[in-house]
Short mmCIF file of C-alpha atoms in Angstrom, two decimals:
data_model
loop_
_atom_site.label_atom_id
_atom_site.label_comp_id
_atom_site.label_asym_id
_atom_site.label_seq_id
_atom_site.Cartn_x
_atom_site.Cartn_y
_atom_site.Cartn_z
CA UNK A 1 97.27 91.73 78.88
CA UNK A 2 98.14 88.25 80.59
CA UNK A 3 95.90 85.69 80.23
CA UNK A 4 96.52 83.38 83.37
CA UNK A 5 95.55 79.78 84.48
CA UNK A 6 94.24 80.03 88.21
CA UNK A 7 95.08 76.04 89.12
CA UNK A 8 93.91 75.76 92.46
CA UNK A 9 95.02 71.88 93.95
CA UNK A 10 93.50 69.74 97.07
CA UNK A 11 95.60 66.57 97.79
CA UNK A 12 96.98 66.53 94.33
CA UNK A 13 93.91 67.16 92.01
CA UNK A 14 92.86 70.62 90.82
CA UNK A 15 89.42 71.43 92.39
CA UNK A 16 86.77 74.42 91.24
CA UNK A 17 84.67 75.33 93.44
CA UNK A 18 82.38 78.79 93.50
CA UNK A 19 82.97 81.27 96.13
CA UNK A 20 85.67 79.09 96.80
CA UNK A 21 83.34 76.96 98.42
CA UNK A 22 82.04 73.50 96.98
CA UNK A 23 85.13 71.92 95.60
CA UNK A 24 84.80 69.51 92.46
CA UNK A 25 87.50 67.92 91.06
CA UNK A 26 89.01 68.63 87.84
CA UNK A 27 92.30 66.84 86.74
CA UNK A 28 95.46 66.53 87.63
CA UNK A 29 98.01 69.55 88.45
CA UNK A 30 100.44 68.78 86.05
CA UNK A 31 99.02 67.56 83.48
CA UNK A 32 96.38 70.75 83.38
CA UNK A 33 99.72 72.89 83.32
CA UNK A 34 101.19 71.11 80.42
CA UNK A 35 97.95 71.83 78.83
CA UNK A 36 97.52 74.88 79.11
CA UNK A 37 100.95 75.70 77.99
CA UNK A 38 100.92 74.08 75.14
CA UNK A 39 98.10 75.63 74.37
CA UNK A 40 99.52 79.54 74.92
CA UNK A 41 98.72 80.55 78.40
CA UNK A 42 100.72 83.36 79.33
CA UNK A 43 101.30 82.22 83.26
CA UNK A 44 100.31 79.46 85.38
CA UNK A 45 99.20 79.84 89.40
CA UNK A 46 99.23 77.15 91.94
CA UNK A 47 97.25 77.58 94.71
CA UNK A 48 97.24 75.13 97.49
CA UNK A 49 93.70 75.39 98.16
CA UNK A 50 93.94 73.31 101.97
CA UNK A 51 96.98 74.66 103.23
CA UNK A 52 95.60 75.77 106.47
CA UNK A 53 94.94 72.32 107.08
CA UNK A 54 98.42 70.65 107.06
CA UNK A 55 99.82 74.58 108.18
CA UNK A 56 101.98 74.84 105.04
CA UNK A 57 101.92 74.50 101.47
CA UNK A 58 102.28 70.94 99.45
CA UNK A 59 102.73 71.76 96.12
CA UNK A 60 106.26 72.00 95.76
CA UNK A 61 106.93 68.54 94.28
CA UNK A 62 104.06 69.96 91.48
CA UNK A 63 105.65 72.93 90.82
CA UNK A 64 109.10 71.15 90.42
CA UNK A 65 107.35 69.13 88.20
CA UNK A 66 106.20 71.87 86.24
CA UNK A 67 109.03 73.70 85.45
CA UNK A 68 110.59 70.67 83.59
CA UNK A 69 108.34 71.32 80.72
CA UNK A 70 106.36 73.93 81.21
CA UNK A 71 108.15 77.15 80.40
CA UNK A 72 106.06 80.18 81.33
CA UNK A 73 106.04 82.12 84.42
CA UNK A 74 104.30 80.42 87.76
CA UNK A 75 103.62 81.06 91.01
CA UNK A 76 102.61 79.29 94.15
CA UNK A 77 100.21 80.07 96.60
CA UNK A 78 98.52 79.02 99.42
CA UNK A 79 100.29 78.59 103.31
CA UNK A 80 103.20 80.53 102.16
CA UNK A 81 104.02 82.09 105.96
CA UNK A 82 107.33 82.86 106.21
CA UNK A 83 110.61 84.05 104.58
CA UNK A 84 111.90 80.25 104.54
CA UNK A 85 108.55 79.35 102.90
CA UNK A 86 109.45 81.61 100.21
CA UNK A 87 112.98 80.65 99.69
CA UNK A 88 111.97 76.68 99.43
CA UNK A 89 109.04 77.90 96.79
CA UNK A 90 111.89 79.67 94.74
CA UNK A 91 113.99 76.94 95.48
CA UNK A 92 111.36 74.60 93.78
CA UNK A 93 111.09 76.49 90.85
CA UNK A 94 108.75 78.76 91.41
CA UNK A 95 108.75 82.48 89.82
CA UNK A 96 106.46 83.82 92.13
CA UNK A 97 104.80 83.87 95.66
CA UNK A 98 101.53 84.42 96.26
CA UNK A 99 100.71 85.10 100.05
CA UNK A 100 97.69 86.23 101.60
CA UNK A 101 96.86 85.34 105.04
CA UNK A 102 100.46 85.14 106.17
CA UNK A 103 100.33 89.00 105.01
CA UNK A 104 97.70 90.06 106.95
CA UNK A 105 98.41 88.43 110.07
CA UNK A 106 101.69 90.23 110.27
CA UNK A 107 102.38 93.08 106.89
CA UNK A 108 106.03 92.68 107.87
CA UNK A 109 106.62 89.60 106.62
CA UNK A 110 105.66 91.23 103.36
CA UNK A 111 108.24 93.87 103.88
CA UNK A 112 111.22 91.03 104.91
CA UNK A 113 110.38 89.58 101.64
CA UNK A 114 110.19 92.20 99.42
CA UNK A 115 113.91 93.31 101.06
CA UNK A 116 115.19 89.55 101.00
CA UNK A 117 114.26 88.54 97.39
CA UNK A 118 112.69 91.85 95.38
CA UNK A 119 109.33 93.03 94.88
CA UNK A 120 108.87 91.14 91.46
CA UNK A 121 108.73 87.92 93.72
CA UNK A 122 105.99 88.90 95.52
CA UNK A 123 102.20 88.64 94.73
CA UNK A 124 99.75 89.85 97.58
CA UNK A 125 96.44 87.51 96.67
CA UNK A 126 93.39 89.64 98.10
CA UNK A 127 90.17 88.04 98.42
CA UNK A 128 87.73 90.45 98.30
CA UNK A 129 83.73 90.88 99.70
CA UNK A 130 81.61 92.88 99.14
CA UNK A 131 79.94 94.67 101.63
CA UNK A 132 77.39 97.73 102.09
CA UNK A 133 80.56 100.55 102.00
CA UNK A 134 83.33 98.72 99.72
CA UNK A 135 85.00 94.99 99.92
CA UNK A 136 86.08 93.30 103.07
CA UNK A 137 89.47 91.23 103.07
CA UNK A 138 88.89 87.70 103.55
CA UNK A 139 91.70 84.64 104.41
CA UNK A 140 92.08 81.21 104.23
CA UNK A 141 91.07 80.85 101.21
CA UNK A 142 87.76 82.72 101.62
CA UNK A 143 86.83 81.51 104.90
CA UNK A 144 87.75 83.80 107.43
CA UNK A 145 86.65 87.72 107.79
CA UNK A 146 88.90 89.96 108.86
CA UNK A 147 87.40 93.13 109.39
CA UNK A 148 90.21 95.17 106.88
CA UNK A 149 88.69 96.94 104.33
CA UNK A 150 90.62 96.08 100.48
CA UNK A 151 91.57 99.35 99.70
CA UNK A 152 93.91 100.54 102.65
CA UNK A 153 94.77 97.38 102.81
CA UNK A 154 95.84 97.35 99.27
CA UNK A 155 97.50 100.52 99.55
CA UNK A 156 99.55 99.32 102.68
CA UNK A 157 100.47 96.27 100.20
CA UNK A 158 101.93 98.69 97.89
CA UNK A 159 103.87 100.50 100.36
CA UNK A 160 105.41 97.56 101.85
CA UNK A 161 106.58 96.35 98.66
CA UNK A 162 104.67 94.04 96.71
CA UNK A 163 105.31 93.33 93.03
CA UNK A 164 101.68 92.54 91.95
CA UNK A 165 98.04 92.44 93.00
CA UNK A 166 96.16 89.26 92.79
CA UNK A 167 92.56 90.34 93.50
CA UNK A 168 89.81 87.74 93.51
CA UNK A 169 86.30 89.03 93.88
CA UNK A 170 84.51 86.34 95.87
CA UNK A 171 81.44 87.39 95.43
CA UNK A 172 81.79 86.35 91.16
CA UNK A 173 84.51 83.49 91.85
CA UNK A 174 83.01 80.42 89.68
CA UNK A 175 80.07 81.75 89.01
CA UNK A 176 80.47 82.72 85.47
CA UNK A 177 78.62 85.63 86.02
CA UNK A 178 81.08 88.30 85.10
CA UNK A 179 83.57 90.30 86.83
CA UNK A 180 83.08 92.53 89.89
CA UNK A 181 83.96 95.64 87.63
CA UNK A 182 83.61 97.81 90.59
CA UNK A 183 86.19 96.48 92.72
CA UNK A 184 88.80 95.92 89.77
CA UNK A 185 89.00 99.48 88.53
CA UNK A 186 88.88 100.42 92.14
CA UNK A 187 91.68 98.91 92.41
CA UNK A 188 93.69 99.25 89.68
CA UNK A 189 93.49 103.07 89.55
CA UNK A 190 94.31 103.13 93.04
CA UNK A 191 98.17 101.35 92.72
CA UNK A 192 101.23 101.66 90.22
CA UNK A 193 102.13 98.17 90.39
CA UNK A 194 100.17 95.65 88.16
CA UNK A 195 96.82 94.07 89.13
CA UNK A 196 95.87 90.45 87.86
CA UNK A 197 91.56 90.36 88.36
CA UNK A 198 90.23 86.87 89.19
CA UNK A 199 86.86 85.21 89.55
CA UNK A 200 83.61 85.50 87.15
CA UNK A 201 84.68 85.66 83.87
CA UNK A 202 81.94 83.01 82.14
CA UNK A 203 82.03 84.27 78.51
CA UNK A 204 83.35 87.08 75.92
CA UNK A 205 80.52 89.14 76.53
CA UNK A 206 82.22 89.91 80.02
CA UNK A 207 85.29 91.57 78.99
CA UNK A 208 84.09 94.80 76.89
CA UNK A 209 82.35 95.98 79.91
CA UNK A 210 85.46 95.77 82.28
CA UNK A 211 88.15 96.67 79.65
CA UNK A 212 86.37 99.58 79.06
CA UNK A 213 86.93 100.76 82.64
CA UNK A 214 89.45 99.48 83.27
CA UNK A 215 92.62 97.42 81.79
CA UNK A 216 94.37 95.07 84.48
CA UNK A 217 97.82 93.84 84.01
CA UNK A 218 96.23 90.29 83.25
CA UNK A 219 93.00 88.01 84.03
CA UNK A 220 93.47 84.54 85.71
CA UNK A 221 90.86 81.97 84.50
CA UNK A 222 90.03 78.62 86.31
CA UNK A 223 86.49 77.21 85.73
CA UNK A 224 86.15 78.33 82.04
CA UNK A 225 89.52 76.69 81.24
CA UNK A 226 88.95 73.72 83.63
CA UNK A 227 86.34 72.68 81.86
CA UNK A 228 87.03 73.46 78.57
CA UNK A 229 84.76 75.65 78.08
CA UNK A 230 87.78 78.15 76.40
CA UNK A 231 91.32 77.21 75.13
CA UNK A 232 94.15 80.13 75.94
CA UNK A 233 93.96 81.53 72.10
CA UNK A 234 90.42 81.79 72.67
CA UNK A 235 90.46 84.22 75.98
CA UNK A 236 93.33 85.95 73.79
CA UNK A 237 91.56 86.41 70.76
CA UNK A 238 88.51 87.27 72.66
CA UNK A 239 90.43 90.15 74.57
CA UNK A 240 91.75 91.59 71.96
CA UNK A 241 88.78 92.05 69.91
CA UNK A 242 87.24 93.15 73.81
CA UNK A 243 90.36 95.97 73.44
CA UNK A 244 89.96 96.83 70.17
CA UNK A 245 86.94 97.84 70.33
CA UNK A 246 87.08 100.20 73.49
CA UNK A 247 89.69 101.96 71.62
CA UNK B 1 128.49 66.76 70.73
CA UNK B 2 126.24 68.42 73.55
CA UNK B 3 127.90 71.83 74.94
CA UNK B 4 128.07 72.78 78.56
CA UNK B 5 126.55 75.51 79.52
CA UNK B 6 127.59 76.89 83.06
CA UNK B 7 124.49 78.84 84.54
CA UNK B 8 125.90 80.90 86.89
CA UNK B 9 124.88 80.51 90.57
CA UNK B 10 125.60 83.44 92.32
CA UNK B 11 122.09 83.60 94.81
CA UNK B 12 119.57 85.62 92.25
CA UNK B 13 117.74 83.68 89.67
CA UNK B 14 114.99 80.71 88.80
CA UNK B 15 117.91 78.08 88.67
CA UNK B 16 115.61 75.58 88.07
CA UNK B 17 113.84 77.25 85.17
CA UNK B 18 117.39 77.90 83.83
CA UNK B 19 118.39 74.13 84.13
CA UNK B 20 115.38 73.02 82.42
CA UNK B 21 115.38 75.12 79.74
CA UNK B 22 119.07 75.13 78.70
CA UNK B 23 118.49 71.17 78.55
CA UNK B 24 115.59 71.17 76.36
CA UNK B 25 117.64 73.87 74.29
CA UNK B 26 119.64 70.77 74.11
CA UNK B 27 122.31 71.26 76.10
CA UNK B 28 124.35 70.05 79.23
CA UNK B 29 123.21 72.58 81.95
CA UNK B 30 125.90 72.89 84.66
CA UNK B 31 124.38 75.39 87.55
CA UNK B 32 127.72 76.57 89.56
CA UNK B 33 130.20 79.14 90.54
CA UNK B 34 133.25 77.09 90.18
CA UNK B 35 136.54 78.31 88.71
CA UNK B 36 136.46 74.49 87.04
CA UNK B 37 132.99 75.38 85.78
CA UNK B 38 133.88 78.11 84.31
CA UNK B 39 137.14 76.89 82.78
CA UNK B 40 134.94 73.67 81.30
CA UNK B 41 132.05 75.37 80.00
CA UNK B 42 131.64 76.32 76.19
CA UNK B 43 129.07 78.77 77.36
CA UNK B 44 128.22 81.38 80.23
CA UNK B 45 124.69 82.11 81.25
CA UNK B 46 124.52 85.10 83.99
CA UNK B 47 120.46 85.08 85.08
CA UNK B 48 119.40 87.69 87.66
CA UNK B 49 115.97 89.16 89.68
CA UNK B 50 116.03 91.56 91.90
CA UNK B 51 118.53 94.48 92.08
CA UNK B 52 121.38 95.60 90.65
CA UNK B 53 123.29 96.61 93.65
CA UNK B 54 122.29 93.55 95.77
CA UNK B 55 123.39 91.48 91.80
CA UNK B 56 126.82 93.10 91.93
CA UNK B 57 127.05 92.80 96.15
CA UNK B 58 127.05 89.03 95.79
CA UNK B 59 129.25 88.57 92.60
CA UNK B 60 131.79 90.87 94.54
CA UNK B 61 131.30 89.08 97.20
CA UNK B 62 131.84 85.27 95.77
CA UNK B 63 134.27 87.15 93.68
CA UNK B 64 133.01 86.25 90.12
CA UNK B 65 133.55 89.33 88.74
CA UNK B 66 136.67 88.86 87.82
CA UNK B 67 135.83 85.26 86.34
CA UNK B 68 133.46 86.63 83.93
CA UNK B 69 135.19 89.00 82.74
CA UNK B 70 138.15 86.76 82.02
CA UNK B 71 135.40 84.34 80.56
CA UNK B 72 134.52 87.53 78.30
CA UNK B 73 138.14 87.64 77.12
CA UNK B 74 138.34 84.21 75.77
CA UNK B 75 135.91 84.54 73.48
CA UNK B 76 133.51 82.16 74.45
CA UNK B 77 129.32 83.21 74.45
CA UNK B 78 127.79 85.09 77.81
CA UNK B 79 124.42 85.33 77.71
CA UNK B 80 122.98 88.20 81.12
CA UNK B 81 119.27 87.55 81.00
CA UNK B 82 117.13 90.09 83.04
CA UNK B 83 119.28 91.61 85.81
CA UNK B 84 122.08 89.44 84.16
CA UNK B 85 121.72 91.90 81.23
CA UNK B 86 121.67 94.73 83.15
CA UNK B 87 124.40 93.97 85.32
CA UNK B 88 126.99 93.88 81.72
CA UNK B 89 126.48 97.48 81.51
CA UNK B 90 128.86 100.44 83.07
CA UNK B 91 126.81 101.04 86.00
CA UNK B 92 123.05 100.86 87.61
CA UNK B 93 121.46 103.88 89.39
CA UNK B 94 119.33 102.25 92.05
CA UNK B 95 120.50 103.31 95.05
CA UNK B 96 123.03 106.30 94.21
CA UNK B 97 125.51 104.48 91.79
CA UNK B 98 126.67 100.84 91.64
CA UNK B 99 129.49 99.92 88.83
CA UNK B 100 128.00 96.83 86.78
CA UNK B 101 130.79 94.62 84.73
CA UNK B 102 131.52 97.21 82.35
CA UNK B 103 131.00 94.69 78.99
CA UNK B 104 128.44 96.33 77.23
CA UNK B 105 128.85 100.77 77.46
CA UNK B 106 125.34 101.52 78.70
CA UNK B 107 123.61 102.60 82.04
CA UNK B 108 120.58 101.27 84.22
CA UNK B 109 117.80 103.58 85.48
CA UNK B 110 114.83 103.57 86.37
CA UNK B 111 111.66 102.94 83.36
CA UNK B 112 110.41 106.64 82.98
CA UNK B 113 106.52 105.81 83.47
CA UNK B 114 104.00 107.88 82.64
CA UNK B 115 101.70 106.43 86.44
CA UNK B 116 98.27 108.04 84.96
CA UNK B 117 98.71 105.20 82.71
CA UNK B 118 101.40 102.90 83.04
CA UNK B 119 102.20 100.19 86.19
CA UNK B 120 105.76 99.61 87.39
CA UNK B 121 107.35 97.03 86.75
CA UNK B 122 106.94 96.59 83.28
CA UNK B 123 105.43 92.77 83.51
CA UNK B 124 103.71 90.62 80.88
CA UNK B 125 104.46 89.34 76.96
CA UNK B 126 105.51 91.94 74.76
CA UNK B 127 106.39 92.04 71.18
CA UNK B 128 110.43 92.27 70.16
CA UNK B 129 111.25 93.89 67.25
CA UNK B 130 114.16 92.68 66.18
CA UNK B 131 117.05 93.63 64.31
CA UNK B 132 118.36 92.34 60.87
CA UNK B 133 121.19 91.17 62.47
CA UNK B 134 118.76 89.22 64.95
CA UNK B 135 116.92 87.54 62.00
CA UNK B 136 120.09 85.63 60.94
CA UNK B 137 121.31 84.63 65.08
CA UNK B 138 119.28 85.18 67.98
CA UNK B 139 115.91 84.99 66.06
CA UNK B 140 116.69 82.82 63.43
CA UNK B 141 113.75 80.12 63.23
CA UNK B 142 111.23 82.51 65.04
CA UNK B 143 108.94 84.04 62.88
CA UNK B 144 108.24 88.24 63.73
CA UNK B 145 105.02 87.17 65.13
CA UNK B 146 106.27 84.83 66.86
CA UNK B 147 108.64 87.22 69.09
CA UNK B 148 106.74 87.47 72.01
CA UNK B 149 108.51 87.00 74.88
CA UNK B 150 108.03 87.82 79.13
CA UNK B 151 109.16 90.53 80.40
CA UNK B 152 109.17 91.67 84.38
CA UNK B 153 111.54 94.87 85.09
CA UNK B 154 111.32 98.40 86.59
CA UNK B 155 115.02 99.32 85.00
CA UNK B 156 116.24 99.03 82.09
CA UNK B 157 119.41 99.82 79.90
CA UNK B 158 120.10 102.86 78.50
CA UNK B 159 122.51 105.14 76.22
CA UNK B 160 123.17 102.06 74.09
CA UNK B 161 124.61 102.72 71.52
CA UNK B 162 122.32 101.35 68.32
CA UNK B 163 125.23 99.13 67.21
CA UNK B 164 124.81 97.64 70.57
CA UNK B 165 121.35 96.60 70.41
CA UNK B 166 119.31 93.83 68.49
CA UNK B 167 115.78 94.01 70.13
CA UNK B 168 113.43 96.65 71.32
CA UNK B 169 110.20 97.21 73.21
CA UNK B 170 107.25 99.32 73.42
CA UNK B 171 105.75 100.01 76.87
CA UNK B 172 103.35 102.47 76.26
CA UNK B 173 105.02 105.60 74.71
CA UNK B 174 108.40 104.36 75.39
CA UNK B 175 110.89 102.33 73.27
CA UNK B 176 112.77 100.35 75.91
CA UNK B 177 116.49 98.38 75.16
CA UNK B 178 115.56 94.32 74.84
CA UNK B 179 118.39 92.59 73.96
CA UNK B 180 121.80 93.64 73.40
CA UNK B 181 125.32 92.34 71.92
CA UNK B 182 128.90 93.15 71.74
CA UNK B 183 130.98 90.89 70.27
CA UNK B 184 130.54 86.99 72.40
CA UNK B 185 128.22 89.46 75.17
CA UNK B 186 125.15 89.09 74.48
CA UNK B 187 121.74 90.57 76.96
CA UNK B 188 118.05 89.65 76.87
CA UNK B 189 116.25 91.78 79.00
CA UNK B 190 113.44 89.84 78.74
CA UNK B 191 113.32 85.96 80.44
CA UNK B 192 114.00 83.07 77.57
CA UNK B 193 113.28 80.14 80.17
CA UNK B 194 110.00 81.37 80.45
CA UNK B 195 108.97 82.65 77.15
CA UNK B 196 107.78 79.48 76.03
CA UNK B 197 108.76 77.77 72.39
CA UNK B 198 109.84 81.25 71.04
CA UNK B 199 112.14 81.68 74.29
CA UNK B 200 113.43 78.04 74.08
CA UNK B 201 114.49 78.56 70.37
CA UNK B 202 116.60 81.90 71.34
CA UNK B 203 118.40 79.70 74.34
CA UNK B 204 119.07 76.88 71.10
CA UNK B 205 119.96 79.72 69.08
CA UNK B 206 122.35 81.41 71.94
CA UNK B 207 123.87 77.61 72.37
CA UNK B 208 124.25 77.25 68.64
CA UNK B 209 126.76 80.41 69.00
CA UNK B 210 129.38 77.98 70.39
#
């Protein structure tokens, strides 16, 4: 199981916030990256948390950056619209996309992307809330509602070609609380491609419960590594005692 | 002296990545499709994502087969990572049948998944086991725990024949092909640029081929 860096950036500084709300900043982009992989993370994503506000994403001289010494998958995220978007993020250096509003405002950009540059590409970020009957899909970064339900949505995802599932429960994101079990094995029975759960994790007590339900693909971490509350070989360690002892 | 090492450009791959890495490998990267790249390098890196009909549409189409294969006969190291692998073998199944480069006997088809309890494509750092052969050239300096490396595919090569093939995978119940060689062709299915240290010491170990 992947264990990811979440690195979400505001005008070059990596913010944590909780419920993506309440932004505090952490340390610089690239220097948290080189960190982190030196230290053993598996993957690194970049999430341009204020794209909305300049209508594109601004993290492409970061992610060049990156990939001169940092040697691990990433991805970028965060006001990636369009199919040119895409090709200037790859262009950059970047592994992956991660798009999320762009998606839902019109699902065939996911499907001219998926035919353009492959599935394994593609990441479809889903914020998820939860609600009386399920999770609703929110977008820019959190802000928005949008009335779609996560799982059609997700499904729709899958059908149109994404490589991956990026779901963030909202409801848990930076609060250290634990996961939103409910929603991740939801999810991750529902698909065949692989799902990456985000937001909650606060200590190794939260991973027996959801491993035992449920094994994602990975687990992106932002506040515990942000503030250095864990190292990478920790969360590692931690999961696979968390996996061995479900088995 | 520093060897050149052309990464071939040919519209499907993390050139960047590539660049990076083959320079902290310590040597000169040279990302092209030249005829004069090709002719000056000491070294041939094919990279690939995506499919292998849409991989062997655009070297047809820039008409590099031909070079490679001609860079094949001289002797000097290829190195197909991911698709780049893939696309040495006979042929790839994806949509009907596509004929691959022909370097390596083998054929691409689909990962036989078991969905109750296995995701497609096969993504994330797995664990190599490597041949004895390996120990002594494409893993020398890496230590067997060591040999994790990334992996992100929903093919992979098969009916290689054993001689053919230094590294192997588990995905669940299935062995899957991981790196191959015949002769100066050598295959990673798995992505050395972004396999941190371990992956960076099998690029150095590729170059040291030279």
């Amino acid at each position: 199981m992947r264990i990811i860096a979440r690195v979400d950036v505001k005008n070059n500084h990596v913010i944590k916030g909780i419920h993506l709300e309440g932004l505090r900043q952490v340390g610089d982009p690239n220097e948290l990256a080189r960190r982190y992989y030196e230290a053993g993370i598996d993957e690194i994503v970049f999430i341009d948390a204020v794209a909305s506000l300049y209508d594109r994403n601004n993290l492409f001289p970061i992610i060049r950056a990156a990939t001169e010494d940092v040697f691990v998958p990433i991805t970028v995220g965060g006001g990636i619209r369009s199919v040119e978007d895409v090709t200037a993020a790859l262009n950059a250096g970047a592994d992956k996309v991660a798009i999320n509003t762009a998606a839902v405002r019109r699902p065939e950009l996911v499907t001219e992307v998926a035919r353009r540059f492959g599935s394994q590409c593609m990441i479809a970020s889903v914020q998820a809330k939860r609600r009386a009957d399920g999770w609703e899909v929110l977008v820019e970064t959190g802000r928005e509602r949008t009335g779609l339900r996560v799982i059609p949505w997700i499904k729709e995802l899958e059908e149109r070609g994404v490589g991956e599932i990026l779901l963030t429960s909202v409801d848990q994101e930076g609060t250290r609380r634990g996961f939103d079990i409910d929603l991740i094995e939801s999810v991750d029975s529902l698909v065949t491609i692989p799902v990456v759960a985000s937001g909650g994790y606060g200590s190794t007590e939260h991973l027996s419960p959801l491993l035992r339900r449920t094994v994602p693909s990975g687990i992106a971490f932002a506040s515990v590594l942000h503030y250095e509350m864990a190292s990478p070989e920790d969360l590692r360690a931690a999961v696979q005692t968390a996996l061995e002892g479900t088995s | 002296m520093s060897r050149r090492v052309l990464i071939l450009d040919y519209g499907w791959g993390n050139m960047r990545s590539l660049d990076n890495a083959v320079q902290a490998a310590g040597a000169i990267a040279d990302a092209s499709r030249e005829r004069s790249s090709f002719r000056m390098a000491d070294a041939l890196v094919v990279p690939g994502v995506g499919s292998f009909s849409h991989g062997m549409a655009s070297l047809e189409a820039q008409e590099l087969v031909g070079h490679i294969k001609e860079f094949a006969e001289t002797g000097r190291p290829i190195l197909g990572i991911c698709l780049g692998m893939q696309l040495l073998f006979d042929k790839g199944t994806e949509f009907g049948e596509t004929a691959g480069l022909g370097l390596i006997p083998g054929v691409v088809r689909r990962i036989p998944v078991d969905f109750s309890c296995q995701k497609l494509p096969h993504v994330g750092w797995t664990h190599v086991e490597g041949s004895h052969a390996a120990d002594r050239s494409m893993f020398r300096g890496i230590p067997p725990e060591d040999r994790r490396f990334y992996f992100v595919h929903s093919y992979s090569a098969m009916d290689v024949a054993g001689q053919h093939i230094w590294g192997t995978v588990e995905y669940g119940a299935l062995e899957l092909v991981a790196a191959v060689s015949r002769e100066n062709v050598w295959g990673t299915q798995f992505h050395p640029e972004k396999s941190g240290p371990a992956g960076l010491r099998v690029l150095k170990n590729f170059i040291d081929l030279c």
